[in-house]
Amino acid sequence: MDSTVLMVAGFYFALTIALGFWVARHEKNKIDDYFLAGRKLPWYAIALSMTGSNIGTEHFIGMVGTAYIFGLAPATFEWGNFIPYSVLLWIFLPYFYRKKLYTIPEFLEKRYSPTTRSVFAALTLAHMVLAVLTPALYAGGRILYEMGMQTSLDSFNAGFMGCVLLISAATAAYCIYGGLLSVVWTDVLQVSILIIGGAVLLVLGLQDVGGLQKVIDANIAVDPDRFRLILSANHPISPWTGVATFWLTLSMWYVGTNQFYIQRCLGARSEWDAKMGVIGCGIIKFFLPLIIVFPGLIAFAKFGPGLAQDAVYVHMINAFLHPVGKGILLAALVAAIMSTVSSVLNSSSTIWAIDIHRRFIEPQASEEKLVTVGRWTTFAIIIIGTSLAPLLLQWKDGVFIYIQDMAALFAPPISVIFLAAFLWGKAHGRAATVTLAFGIAAGIAIYSIASSYNIDWLLPLLNRAAVSWILCLVVLIVSVYTIKKNPGETYDPDAIWNTQWARLPADERARNRGVRSLMFWWIVLVSVSFALFFVFR
């Protein structure tokens, strides 16, 4: 690798680690400080950190590669979230924030039962390790290696693992030390860098192929559907049936119930900051396809078909960038990796310490002890993720598809029980727990049936998720009426939503009028989302 590239990337590694340690230099051993950044995060930090936790190198590699194969369709996963953002903003988040929760599983005990909380906590940990941390480390290690971070003596496996270990060690260092405060403020830096780096490649790529119109013409000449979001019912990525239900399945689960996404909101300095952070993240996502989807369309115009899906982004880097540009983009990719990895580590340690250790292992643990447990959990989880990352070298369908396939297993039952928790008072803990267990089994069965019998309409992951969601809803309803509620089960009556939950406290409403109004920016979010789907329908 060119020494300039290494120098830029090395400087960024050092800067990120230094920032992570510096912002947490006054951190106390209190769970509010370590797990929720002292509940003092401003809205802009929340917005950028939520974005950073959502966008990793697996998106640069996986989503760009998927766009290269299928066209604009993957942008659905960024532009199609406005309904779940609205549900989080007006229904879920007010309760989460006002009840001062540390974790999302805590809510399920307040609304359903301790068993439901435990099952959900276990599923959340499994998902974060298998479907977020592992692919993030895999994608990061692969792209760093393929960009040249190896010696001539390295075998691929040894060089790849060296890159994974570098990412793991650097990220774990500041995450273990500073907790959420370090994670959020390094995210602010990292998202800024990844947007700049992604924009550099976008602009240079457009210049190389002759401009946007050339990209459009080259893609449409092969298939006019490559610039559409809503496609046939059997389209692998964006079937109209799946797009219509996406907000109920994958998106509702990811946006509304995901610990490593929402934890920043729980650490907000006010409810307005928490909600404005959500809106800000939603608005930032309008622009993300420019750096994680459009490059795939540019690559198709430049190279034509035939490239390996997960190798497209590296081909673009080598074709379009000189050493300084490669250094900037490598820094952006490192930023994306570290942001996702740090988010998973912090949230996983929070769930283990609060939902498992304090309840089952050491109920009388002090706050200092829980912080120590959180730090050791972070260390253990990064070891597990690092060990699993090489297994994805055997996955042939692309890392983005792997992530979404995993989501299609977890999302439907979780989405169903959370919507029912807030909107249907009759739903109870035993029914919710049965639905969670059934949903995971159903997701595996649907995937196996679709693959084994090559059922055309059931192969797209969004269609599988929709079928699973419907089955989970049926199981929940049947269970509510056929399984007796545990007589010892009580739930917080505030958990059933009413319109008062959508209103800010009076003092916050008085301070945030006009252009600071949540309603104003929410209307912007929804309007632009509708416009994008109308233009690219």
PDB file of C-alpha atoms in Angstrom, residues 414-514:
ATOM      1  CA  ILE A 414     -40.417  -8.489  17.507  1.00  0.00           C
ATOM      2  CA  SER A 415     -42.303  -5.931  15.430  1.00  0.00           C
ATOM      3  CA  VAL A 416     -45.620  -7.649  16.180  1.00  0.00           C
ATOM      4  CA  ILE A 417     -45.207  -7.805  19.951  1.00  0.00           C
ATOM      5  CA  PHE A 418     -44.023  -4.192  20.255  1.00  0.00           C
ATOM      6  CA  LEU A 419     -46.883  -2.785  18.189  1.00  0.00           C
ATOM      7  CA  ALA A 420     -49.327  -4.882  20.210  1.00  0.00           C
ATOM      8  CA  ALA A 421     -47.680  -3.762  23.457  1.00  0.00           C
ATOM      9  CA  PHE A 422     -48.511  -0.122  22.795  1.00  0.00           C
ATOM     10  CA  LEU A 423     -51.737  -0.453  20.826  1.00  0.00           C
ATOM     11  CA  TRP A 424     -53.616  -3.519  22.146  1.00  0.00           C
ATOM     12  CA  GLY A 425     -54.331  -3.742  25.850  1.00  0.00           C
ATOM     13  CA  LYS A 426     -55.368  -7.410  25.762  1.00  0.00           C
ATOM     14  CA  ALA A 427     -51.952  -8.630  24.630  1.00  0.00           C
ATOM     15  CA  HIS A 428     -50.173 -10.347  27.532  1.00  0.00           C
ATOM     16  CA  GLY A 429     -46.809 -11.806  28.416  1.00  0.00           C
ATOM     17  CA  ARG A 430     -47.419 -15.476  27.709  1.00  0.00           C
ATOM     18  CA  ALA A 431     -48.852 -14.685  24.275  1.00  0.00           C
ATOM     19  CA  ALA A 432     -45.915 -12.391  23.488  1.00  0.00           C
ATOM     20  CA  THR A 433     -43.345 -15.002  24.540  1.00  0.00           C
ATOM     21  CA  VAL A 434     -45.036 -17.685  22.428  1.00  0.00           C
ATOM     22  CA  THR A 435     -45.048 -15.289  19.471  1.00  0.00           C
ATOM     23  CA  LEU A 436     -41.325 -14.583  19.831  1.00  0.00           C
ATOM     24  CA  ALA A 437     -40.448 -18.281  19.888  1.00  0.00           C
ATOM     25  CA  PHE A 438     -42.830 -19.100  17.036  1.00  0.00           C
ATOM     26  CA  GLY A 439     -41.576 -16.217  14.913  1.00  0.00           C
ATOM     27  CA  ILE A 440     -37.942 -17.329  14.915  1.00  0.00           C
ATOM     28  CA  ALA A 441     -38.944 -20.912  14.067  1.00  0.00           C
ATOM     29  CA  ALA A 442     -41.320 -19.685  11.356  1.00  0.00           C
ATOM     30  CA  GLY A 443     -38.637 -17.496   9.809  1.00  0.00           C
ATOM     31  CA  ILE A 444     -36.239 -20.433   9.557  1.00  0.00           C
ATOM     32  CA  ALA A 445     -38.978 -22.683   8.139  1.00  0.00           C
ATOM     33  CA  ILE A 446     -40.077 -20.132   5.539  1.00  0.00           C
ATOM     34  CA  TYR A 447     -36.486 -19.630   4.385  1.00  0.00           C
ATOM     35  CA  SER A 448     -35.941 -23.392   4.125  1.00  0.00           C
ATOM     36  CA  ILE A 449     -39.186 -23.993   2.223  1.00  0.00           C
ATOM     37  CA  ALA A 450     -38.590 -21.120  -0.194  1.00  0.00           C
ATOM     38  CA  SER A 451     -35.041 -22.297  -0.902  1.00  0.00           C
ATOM     39  CA  SER A 452     -35.765 -26.028  -1.095  1.00  0.00           C
ATOM     40  CA  TYR A 453     -38.797 -25.743  -3.371  1.00  0.00           C
ATOM     41  CA  ASN A 454     -37.634 -22.627  -5.249  1.00  0.00           C
ATOM     42  CA  ILE A 455     -40.927 -20.812  -4.612  1.00  0.00           C
ATOM     43  CA  ASP A 456     -40.486 -17.772  -6.812  1.00  0.00           C
ATOM     44  CA  TRP A 457     -42.592 -15.237  -4.895  1.00  0.00           C
ATOM     45  CA  LEU A 458     -41.305 -16.400  -1.489  1.00  0.00           C
ATOM     46  CA  LEU A 459     -37.591 -16.137  -2.269  1.00  0.00           C
ATOM     47  CA  PRO A 460     -37.327 -12.318  -1.873  1.00  0.00           C
ATOM     48  CA  LEU A 461     -36.410 -11.611   1.743  1.00  0.00           C
ATOM     49  CA  LEU A 462     -38.999  -8.821   2.108  1.00  0.00           C
ATOM     50  CA  ASN A 463     -41.750 -11.216   1.025  1.00  0.00           C
ATOM     51  CA  ARG A 464     -40.527 -13.842   3.489  1.00  0.00           C
ATOM     52  CA  ALA A 465     -40.544 -11.235   6.245  1.00  0.00           C
ATOM     53  CA  ALA A 466     -44.097 -10.182   5.332  1.00  0.00           C
ATOM     54  CA  VAL A 467     -45.384 -13.769   5.467  1.00  0.00           C
ATOM     55  CA  SER A 468     -43.656 -14.331   8.796  1.00  0.00           C
ATOM     56  CA  TRP A 469     -45.121 -11.078  10.186  1.00  0.00           C
ATOM     57  CA  ILE A 470     -48.670 -12.120   9.236  1.00  0.00           C
ATOM     58  CA  LEU A 471     -48.207 -15.554  10.806  1.00  0.00           C
ATOM     59  CA  CYS A 472     -46.818 -13.983  13.991  1.00  0.00           C
ATOM     60  CA  LEU A 473     -49.786 -11.630  14.227  1.00  0.00           C
ATOM     61  CA  VAL A 474     -52.177 -14.573  13.874  1.00  0.00           C
ATOM     62  CA  VAL A 475     -50.297 -16.534  16.542  1.00  0.00           C
ATOM     63  CA  LEU A 476     -50.357 -13.558  18.921  1.00  0.00           C
ATOM     64  CA  ILE A 477     -54.105 -13.053  18.496  1.00  0.00           C
ATOM     65  CA  VAL A 478     -54.869 -16.764  18.894  1.00  0.00           C
ATOM     66  CA  SER A 479     -52.563 -16.999  21.922  1.00  0.00           C
ATOM     67  CA  VAL A 480     -54.207 -14.030  23.635  1.00  0.00           C
ATOM     68  CA  TYR A 481     -57.576 -15.783  23.476  1.00  0.00           C
ATOM     69  CA  THR A 482     -56.449 -19.370  24.102  1.00  0.00           C
ATOM     70  CA  ILE A 483     -53.613 -19.035  26.634  1.00  0.00           C
ATOM     71  CA  LYS A 484     -54.504 -17.728  30.060  1.00  0.00           C
ATOM     72  CA  LYS A 485     -52.723 -14.646  31.238  1.00  0.00           C
ATOM     73  CA  ASN A 486     -50.421 -15.237  34.200  1.00  0.00           C
ATOM     74  CA  PRO A 487     -52.492 -14.034  37.188  1.00  0.00           C
ATOM     75  CA  GLY A 488     -49.350 -12.607  38.778  1.00  0.00           C
ATOM     76  CA  GLU A 489     -48.548 -10.574  35.687  1.00  0.00           C
ATOM     77  CA  THR A 490     -49.069  -6.838  35.964  1.00  0.00           C
ATOM     78  CA  TYR A 491     -48.063  -4.147  33.571  1.00  0.00           C
ATOM     79  CA  ASP A 492     -47.615  -0.414  33.656  1.00  0.00           C
ATOM     80  CA  PRO A 493     -50.894   1.121  32.398  1.00  0.00           C
ATOM     81  CA  ASP A 494     -48.873   3.971  30.884  1.00  0.00           C
ATOM     82  CA  ALA A 495     -47.542   1.478  28.337  1.00  0.00           C
ATOM     83  CA  ILE A 496     -50.829   1.604  26.435  1.00  0.00           C
ATOM     84  CA  TRP A 497     -50.434   4.582  24.150  1.00  0.00           C
ATOM     85  CA  ASN A 498     -52.696   7.603  24.141  1.00  0.00           C
ATOM     86  CA  THR A 499     -52.385  10.948  22.382  1.00  0.00           C
ATOM     87  CA  GLN A 500     -50.905  12.652  25.451  1.00  0.00           C
ATOM     88  CA  TRP A 501     -47.730  10.621  24.994  1.00  0.00           C
ATOM     89  CA  ALA A 502     -47.167  12.319  21.637  1.00  0.00           C
ATOM     90  CA  ARG A 503     -46.998  15.774  23.228  1.00  0.00           C
ATOM     91  CA  LEU A 504     -43.802  17.157  24.687  1.00  0.00           C
ATOM     92  CA  PRO A 505     -43.887  18.294  28.313  1.00  0.00           C
ATOM     93  CA  ALA A 506     -45.218  21.856  28.549  1.00  0.00           C
ATOM     94  CA  ASP A 507     -41.847  23.452  29.352  1.00  0.00           C
ATOM     95  CA  GLU A 508     -40.192  21.789  26.355  1.00  0.00           C
ATOM     96  CA  ARG A 509     -43.036  22.808  24.034  1.00  0.00           C
ATOM     97  CA  ALA A 510     -42.620  26.416  25.132  1.00  0.00           C
ATOM     98  CA  ARG A 511     -38.887  26.375  24.330  1.00  0.00           C
ATOM     99  CA  ASN A 512     -39.191  24.688  20.950  1.00  0.00           C
ATOM    100  CA  ARG A 513     -41.550  26.525  18.636  1.00  0.00           C
ATOM    101  CA  GLY A 514     -41.243  27.749  15.054  1.00  0.00           C
TER     102      GLY A 514
END
